[in-house]
Amino acid sequence: MQYKNQPVFPEKFMWGASSAAWQVEGAVAEDGRTPAIIDLNSKKKKPYADNSIASDHYHHYKEDVKLMADCGFTSYRFSLSWPRIYPSDSAEPNAKGIEFYSNLIDELLKYGIEPIVTLYHYDMPVWVDEKYGGWYDRGIIDAFDRYARTCFEAFGDRVTYWLSINEQNMQICYGKWLGVCKNEETWLHDQWKVNHIMNLCHAKAVVACHELVEGGLIGPVPGYVPIYPASANPDDQIAAMNAEELTEKVWNDLYVHRKYNGFIRSYWNENGIDPDIREGDMELIESAKIDFFALNCYRSNTAKHCGIEDEPQEYLLNKNGVKGQLIFPKVPGLYQLTENPYVETNDWDWEIDPVAMRYMLRYVWDHYRLPMMITENGYGKYDSPAEDGKVHDAERIEFLRDQIYQVGLAIMDGCDVIGYNPWSFTDLLSTGNGMAKRYGLVYINTTDEDVLDLRRIPKDSYYWYSDLIKSNGQNWG
Ligand code: BG6
């Protein structure tokens, strides 16, 4: 529907921003933290910086929270670092790790900012990996359960909103890029065993949250890329539905309906895949009832028919920010992705598509009828201070304005949306392009080549966002 008036946001809408421990904290060897696999991975992404310093949030958290408060935040989504809380396989957690997050939570609450806490955002401790082969071995389930229970017990008196595993779907779909895959040749089969183990960890966390946190609410964090059919050709529509299943819906159906859906069971049969579902697993999954969806959404995709006889093509992401590097995948018998002539793209070939935000919220609401919060959305670009010392990021303002407007339209359409937390508050390390690809509302004065003074410089987008959120979504600038 087209509305005559501009959107109205609910009264207690949570306006904030988002981060993840390994991308923002730095201090990787301080106060007992031991390495995570993603630390080692980040060292391989030369010429970009690794995560040893990142935004140095560990040492700047008070200043960062003050900036959030000045901006008008009412929420902040961040993650806990598993190797900071359990640096080794000891029965006792690391008191210093608990203390850091406890202080951060207290600092947020001091300013009336609601903490939204992710348990797992890619920082697998090296000790867990060495002992259990990462997500490949069911031994990780108890280790994850112990970690999650420790977090609920330590912070559950002050944290209501919990997120289980960040972008489980993306970790499976892009297992090679995100370091989950350990053997490319067998990944087609392994990924579903790994995924099943992740589902069991997610389920344990949901159950433990409800058991240990009074009034605690928990949800998953799918990485969402809405998929349109390339044309009105019915075969393209089915291709779009296939892509939707294999990149998103299989996961979301599992979280909500707590069963593997018919589509994925047929896919496994067709490809001779055994996900290794054992006795008691589905009972555990059945008992894990989520409370809401946290949704990450940056862009959209477009799908068209791909015949079973076609040659497969791997999805090759643009890893260096020079336009035109991306190669779309072909999955014979299911779908292929293709360009969308109706949308622009950024330097990393990511579609700039605000309507995808409204589409996603409508889609998830129509299918699952659960409250939703946006936990990631944002514009990655090269930024640097101008001669006046300020950071002018008009393109980011335009991106955020258009996207938030669509969140508002989805609310007008009847969707239950409870918060918006874009990526990211400060600049932080990107997954593949160090500090070069920046998302922050606040600039961090450092580069991939040199660690500078790490000064915080609010960008133009910070001030624009502040005006918008202080007016609860009325002042669009
Ligand atoms: C999300 C991840 O998918 O995308 C974040 O949860 C990530 O960790 C963000 O940083 C942006 O991706 P990138 O590759 O530009 O850092």
XYZ file of C-alpha atoms and ligand atoms in Angstrom:
493
model
C 0.000 0.000 0.000
C 1.110 3.575 -0.583
C 0.440 5.746 2.450
C -0.474 9.408 2.497
C 1.371 10.083 5.755
C 4.888 9.252 6.812
C 5.423 6.189 9.027
C 4.903 6.240 12.773
C 7.187 4.112 14.958
C 5.922 2.432 18.146
C 6.548 4.264 21.411
C 9.167 1.968 22.934
C 10.921 1.198 19.650
C 14.568 0.233 20.292
C 16.848 2.537 18.323
C 20.532 1.648 18.455
C 23.340 0.043 16.489
C 25.256 -3.195 16.350
C 28.727 -4.757 16.678
C 30.497 -8.079 17.254
C 33.235 -8.783 19.782
C 35.969 -9.981 17.394
C 35.388 -7.063 15.030
C 35.373 -4.251 17.579
C 37.147 -5.154 20.816
C 40.834 -5.740 20.035
C 42.754 -6.690 23.219
C 42.882 -10.237 21.913
C 45.542 -11.385 24.380
C 44.494 -9.330 27.400
C 43.007 -10.354 30.714
C 43.215 -14.014 29.912
C 41.524 -14.096 26.480
C 42.936 -16.831 24.256
C 42.811 -16.914 20.439
C 39.725 -17.589 18.380
C 39.875 -19.267 14.980
C 38.600 -16.044 13.420
C 41.718 -14.219 14.791
C 43.892 -16.608 12.797
C 41.624 -16.253 9.794
C 41.831 -12.448 9.934
C 45.633 -12.667 9.785
C 45.357 -14.400 6.415
C 43.429 -11.487 4.858
C 46.447 -9.369 3.909
C 46.938 -6.490 3.104
C 44.141 -5.734 5.564
C 44.565 -5.314 9.314
C 43.822 -8.281 11.569
C 41.613 -8.056 14.656
C 44.324 -7.651 17.298
C 43.439 -3.977 17.835
C 40.348 -3.385 15.670
C 38.472 -0.388 17.184
C 40.028 -0.988 20.598
C 36.561 -0.929 22.123
C 37.905 -3.011 25.020
C 39.786 0.055 26.229
C 37.320 2.672 24.958
C 33.987 1.162 25.956
C 33.015 3.967 28.364
C 33.683 6.624 25.744
C 31.794 4.568 23.150
C 28.750 4.107 25.385
C 28.736 7.841 26.196
C 28.649 8.572 22.461
C 25.726 6.156 22.071
C 23.870 7.917 24.877
C 24.540 11.351 23.365
C 23.198 10.066 20.059
C 19.962 9.036 21.787
C 20.325 5.242 21.686
C 17.825 3.127 23.525
C 19.488 -0.198 22.578
C 22.872 -1.633 21.641
C 23.439 -5.044 20.110
C 26.859 -6.604 20.748
C 28.335 -10.073 21.151
C 30.209 -11.890 23.898
C 33.541 -13.447 23.067
C 33.546 -17.129 23.975
C 37.391 -17.284 24.370
C 37.270 -14.271 26.692
C 34.762 -16.046 28.934
C 36.190 -19.560 28.539
C 39.853 -19.173 27.495
C 40.400 -22.894 28.102
C 38.532 -26.060 28.847
C 38.357 -25.300 32.540
C 35.275 -25.749 34.670
C 35.509 -22.127 35.823
C 35.017 -19.140 33.512
C 37.519 -16.296 33.318
C 36.548 -13.752 35.970
C 38.153 -10.904 34.002
C 36.093 -11.754 30.919
C 32.875 -11.763 32.925
C 33.909 -8.485 34.548
C 34.432 -6.734 31.202
C 30.961 -7.564 29.908
C 29.387 -6.904 33.268
C 30.883 -3.411 33.281
C 29.788 -2.809 29.696
C 26.215 -3.847 30.526
C 26.174 -1.626 33.628
C 27.480 1.290 31.605
C 24.699 0.824 29.028
C 22.018 0.564 31.680
C 23.340 3.701 33.355
C 22.176 5.596 30.253
C 18.949 3.623 29.786
C 20.329 1.654 26.799
C 18.870 -1.860 26.457
C 21.624 -4.466 25.884
C 20.855 -6.998 23.132
C 23.432 -9.759 23.484
C 24.618 -12.278 20.892
C 26.150 -15.443 22.324
C 28.063 -16.451 19.215
C 29.274 -14.178 16.445
C 32.024 -16.241 14.772
C 34.642 -16.333 17.555
C 35.184 -20.049 18.005
C 37.905 -20.558 20.663
C 40.968 -22.325 19.296
C 40.797 -24.784 22.215
C 37.241 -25.808 21.220
C 38.366 -26.195 17.639
C 41.358 -28.336 18.613
C 39.332 -30.501 20.935
C 36.177 -30.953 18.841
C 37.127 -29.956 15.304
C 34.951 -26.840 15.593
C 31.319 -27.485 14.710
C 32.141 -30.890 13.240
C 31.938 -32.879 16.465
C 28.997 -33.226 18.842
C 31.358 -32.650 21.781
C 30.912 -28.925 21.097
C 27.262 -29.120 22.188
C 28.079 -29.467 25.892
C 30.909 -26.918 25.684
C 28.522 -24.401 24.097
C 25.822 -25.195 26.647
C 28.253 -24.584 29.528
C 29.304 -21.254 27.951
C 25.700 -20.150 27.310
C 24.592 -21.081 30.837
C 27.504 -19.131 32.309
C 26.433 -16.050 30.301
C 22.791 -16.359 31.333
C 23.791 -16.747 34.985
C 26.271 -13.859 34.912
C 24.232 -11.315 32.941
C 20.624 -12.582 32.962
C 19.725 -10.301 35.864
C 20.293 -7.307 33.535
C 19.857 -8.631 29.975
C 16.401 -9.502 28.635
C 17.129 -9.845 24.898
C 19.438 -12.688 23.852
C 20.503 -13.833 20.387
C 21.787 -17.386 19.879
C 24.023 -17.817 16.818
C 24.740 -15.037 14.336
C 23.881 -15.930 10.744
C 23.941 -19.696 11.037
C 22.620 -19.840 7.467
C 25.498 -17.708 6.161
C 28.047 -19.795 8.070
C 26.755 -22.846 6.208
C 26.174 -21.178 2.814
C 29.546 -19.368 2.941
C 31.361 -21.952 5.092
C 34.569 -21.574 3.124
C 34.693 -17.773 3.412
C 33.734 -17.697 7.105
C 36.118 -20.510 8.082
C 33.544 -23.093 9.203
C 34.362 -25.522 6.374
C 37.431 -27.670 6.981
C 37.369 -29.803 3.845
C 36.113 -28.288 0.607
C 35.777 -31.655 -1.116
C 33.326 -33.065 1.393
C 31.553 -29.812 2.325
C 28.389 -30.618 0.312
C 27.740 -33.451 2.774
C 29.510 -32.127 5.901
C 27.629 -28.832 5.928
C 24.365 -30.495 6.925
C 25.982 -32.403 9.811
C 27.642 -29.180 10.958
C 24.335 -27.362 10.576
C 22.517 -29.999 12.618
C 25.075 -29.623 15.430
C 24.591 -25.831 15.290
C 20.833 -26.379 15.519
C 21.363 -28.451 18.651
C 23.574 -25.717 20.175
C 20.956 -23.091 19.303
C 18.254 -25.264 20.885
C 20.285 -25.774 24.085
C 20.753 -22.011 24.364
C 17.023 -21.320 23.917
C 16.116 -23.873 26.576
C 18.781 -22.606 29.018
C 17.756 -18.971 28.519
C 14.156 -19.729 29.446
C 15.305 -21.802 32.391
C 17.825 -19.335 33.830
C 16.743 -15.821 32.835
C 13.552 -14.580 34.422
C 11.544 -12.943 31.645
C 14.408 -13.698 29.204
C 13.657 -13.585 25.479
C 15.799 -15.289 22.862
C 15.866 -15.536 19.095
C 18.097 -16.561 16.183
C 19.853 -14.090 13.849
C 19.424 -15.148 10.219
C 21.424 -13.294 7.596
C 18.650 -12.323 5.212
C 18.946 -11.621 1.501
C 15.428 -11.442 0.037
C 15.179 -13.136 -3.339
C 13.099 -11.918 -6.266
C 12.333 -13.890 -9.432
C 14.162 -12.444 -12.448
C 10.951 -12.456 -14.521
C 7.299 -13.487 -14.546
C 8.373 -16.807 -16.082
C 6.906 -19.405 -13.667
C 10.212 -21.309 -13.740
C 11.986 -18.216 -12.422
C 9.477 -17.988 -9.578
C 10.186 -21.585 -8.575
C 13.943 -20.879 -8.853
C 13.511 -17.906 -6.485
C 11.619 -20.134 -4.065
C 14.360 -22.782 -4.284
C 17.032 -20.178 -3.535
C 14.951 -18.855 -0.654
C 14.684 -22.373 0.802
C 18.354 -23.233 0.481
C 19.714 -19.967 1.812
C 17.115 -18.935 4.412
C 13.796 -20.711 4.786
C 15.207 -24.105 5.759
C 16.722 -22.423 8.844
C 13.795 -20.219 9.730
C 11.289 -23.075 9.434
C 13.465 -25.129 11.770
C 13.674 -22.358 14.373
C 9.927 -21.748 14.380
C 8.343 -25.096 13.515
C 11.169 -27.048 15.175
C 11.239 -29.650 12.398
C 13.253 -29.995 9.193
C 10.932 -29.050 6.371
C 9.951 -31.249 3.438
C 12.107 -29.320 0.975
C 15.378 -30.002 2.771
C 14.477 -33.642 3.369
C 13.957 -34.083 -0.397
C 17.212 -32.259 -1.098
C 19.090 -34.602 1.238
C 17.448 -37.671 -0.351
C 18.200 -36.444 -3.847
C 21.877 -35.868 -3.006
C 22.459 -38.869 -0.714
C 23.117 -36.606 2.283
C 22.895 -37.898 5.854
C 22.751 -35.023 8.378
C 23.315 -37.494 11.229
C 20.172 -36.876 13.238
C 20.332 -39.048 16.361
C 17.854 -40.226 18.939
C 16.678 -37.391 21.177
C 17.876 -34.622 18.825
C 14.474 -33.710 17.472
C 12.971 -33.750 20.971
C 15.583 -31.186 22.051
C 14.870 -29.030 18.984
C 11.128 -29.375 19.589
C 11.550 -27.984 23.115
C 13.349 -24.817 21.943
C 10.625 -22.257 21.294
C 12.015 -18.909 20.155
C 10.522 -15.564 21.182
C 11.424 -13.306 18.262
C 13.525 -12.998 15.122
C 16.638 -10.816 14.960
C 17.217 -10.051 11.287
C 20.341 -8.937 9.450
C 19.623 -7.512 6.018
C 21.891 -5.518 3.718
C 20.831 -6.321 0.182
C 18.667 -8.446 -2.122
C 19.208 -11.144 -4.738
C 17.469 -12.119 -7.950
C 17.068 -15.708 -9.147
C 16.290 -17.432 -12.401
C 15.864 -20.954 -13.666
C 18.934 -23.205 -13.868
C 18.484 -26.563 -15.640
C 19.780 -29.758 -14.087
C 22.158 -30.198 -17.028
C 23.777 -26.759 -16.554
C 27.350 -26.416 -15.314
C 27.593 -25.471 -11.621
C 29.268 -22.204 -10.687
C 30.485 -21.334 -7.216
C 29.415 -17.958 -5.733
C 32.524 -15.780 -5.931
C 32.113 -12.747 -3.693
C 33.766 -9.427 -4.375
C 36.589 -9.490 -1.839
C 38.417 -6.268 -2.664
C 35.883 -3.490 -3.194
C 36.663 -3.000 -6.883
C 33.305 -3.064 -8.641
C 32.503 -5.924 -11.002
C 34.339 -8.773 -9.225
C 31.308 -10.740 -8.114
C 30.364 -13.936 -9.920
C 26.839 -15.228 -9.385
C 26.332 -18.891 -8.484
C 24.608 -21.547 -10.543
C 23.081 -24.480 -8.700
C 21.865 -26.892 -11.411
C 18.310 -28.121 -10.970
C 17.594 -25.436 -8.371
C 18.459 -21.835 -9.247
C 21.023 -19.347 -10.425
C 21.432 -15.827 -9.160
C 21.628 -12.935 -11.559
C 21.856 -9.151 -11.799
C 18.868 -7.015 -10.962
C 18.591 -4.153 -13.482
C 16.334 -2.207 -11.087
C 18.864 -1.671 -8.297
C 22.251 0.027 -7.948
C 25.227 -1.694 -6.316
C 27.984 -0.511 -3.982
C 31.756 -0.937 -4.480
C 31.489 -4.521 -3.235
C 28.716 -5.301 -5.756
C 26.107 -5.460 -2.976
C 22.644 -4.446 -4.156
C 21.375 -1.163 -2.693
C 17.723 -2.005 -2.272
C 15.670 -0.390 0.496
C 12.473 -2.129 -0.597
C 14.131 -5.463 0.282
C 13.871 -4.381 3.917
C 10.091 -4.013 3.729
C 9.821 -7.203 1.680
C 11.810 -9.176 4.261
C 9.789 -7.881 7.209
C 6.523 -8.659 5.409
C 7.781 -12.120 4.408
C 8.996 -13.114 7.869
C 5.890 -11.697 9.544
C 3.566 -13.469 7.087
C 5.322 -16.800 7.587
C 6.063 -16.806 11.309
C 4.043 -14.129 13.147
C 6.815 -13.362 15.642
C 8.166 -9.973 16.739
C 11.187 -8.877 14.716
C 14.120 -6.577 15.336
C 16.710 -5.463 12.809
C 20.141 -6.338 14.183
C 22.201 -5.488 11.082
C 21.752 -3.270 8.036
C 24.218 -0.709 6.770
C 26.431 0.724 4.107
C 30.051 -0.409 3.715
C 32.253 2.189 2.029
C 35.624 3.862 2.043
C 35.574 6.822 4.479
C 38.218 9.283 5.633
C 38.208 12.641 7.415
C 37.940 15.690 5.142
C 40.138 18.783 5.446
C 37.768 20.186 8.061
C 38.500 17.102 10.215
C 34.932 15.825 9.840
C 33.681 12.713 8.065
C 31.053 13.510 5.435
C 29.181 10.347 4.557
C 26.152 11.567 2.611
C 25.774 8.217 0.807
C 25.437 6.398 4.129
C 22.790 8.890 5.283
C 20.848 8.317 2.082
C 21.152 4.549 2.485
C 19.999 4.583 6.124
C 17.186 7.049 5.463
C 15.774 4.909 2.662
C 16.109 1.669 4.634
C 14.608 3.001 7.864
C 11.728 4.509 5.915
C 10.942 1.026 4.608
C 11.043 -0.359 8.160
C 8.433 2.280 8.960
C 6.310 1.239 5.976
C 6.482 -2.408 7.086
C 5.217 -1.323 10.512
C 2.364 0.534 8.789
C 1.712 -2.684 6.827
C 1.050 -4.445 10.137
C 4.434 -6.051 10.939
C 5.502 -6.239 14.592
C 8.956 -4.634 14.499
C 10.480 -3.788 17.891
C 13.864 -2.293 17.072
C 16.427 -1.142 14.528
C 20.159 -1.651 15.183
C 22.216 -1.008 12.038
C 25.768 -2.179 11.463
C 27.710 -0.567 12.992
C 28.119 1.926 15.802
C 31.818 2.655 15.388
C 33.836 1.591 12.392
C 35.074 -1.922 12.993
C 36.912 -4.684 11.203
C 34.953 -6.027 8.228
C 34.914 -9.768 7.609
C 37.288 -9.565 4.668
C 38.518 -6.016 4.144
C 39.914 -4.949 7.489
C 39.292 -1.284 8.322
C 39.022 -0.286 4.643
C 35.337 -1.173 4.350
C 33.712 1.026 6.970
C 30.151 0.892 8.251
C 30.252 3.054 11.391
C 28.255 6.070 12.458
C 31.478 6.960 14.272
C 34.833 7.019 12.502
C 37.792 5.285 14.176
C 41.029 7.018 13.374
C 43.164 4.088 12.280
C 44.001 2.393 8.988
C 45.005 -1.041 7.771
C 48.582 0.120 7.305
C 49.096 2.098 10.540
C 47.535 2.084 13.948
C 46.802 5.783 14.525
C 45.376 7.432 17.626
C 42.043 5.533 17.453
C 40.209 8.826 18.038
C 36.414 8.652 17.753
C 34.984 11.103 15.185
C 31.172 11.088 14.861
C 30.353 11.143 11.144
C 27.607 13.238 9.548
C 25.443 10.089 9.667
C 25.776 10.014 13.474
C 24.214 13.473 13.761
C 21.545 12.696 11.181
C 20.640 9.413 12.950
C 20.576 11.190 16.310
C 17.957 13.686 15.059
C 15.869 10.874 13.625
C 15.884 8.667 16.706
C 15.402 11.481 19.205
C 12.194 12.322 17.293
C 11.232 8.588 17.315
C 11.421 8.458 13.539
C 9.798 11.761 12.631
C 12.715 14.039 11.723
C 14.122 12.681 8.446
C 16.519 15.590 7.924
C 27.154 -9.657 8.543
C 28.003 -10.160 9.682
O 26.752 -10.677 7.743
O 27.760 -8.773 7.650
C 29.018 -9.156 10.186
O 27.172 -10.566 10.748
C 29.691 -8.494 8.993
O 29.923 -9.803 11.034
C 28.628 -7.788 8.169
O 30.739 -7.620 9.325
C 29.156 -7.001 7.002
O 29.926 -7.823 6.181
P 31.385 -7.372 5.722
O 31.922 -8.545 4.987
O 31.213 -6.181 4.881
O 32.136 -7.109 6.999
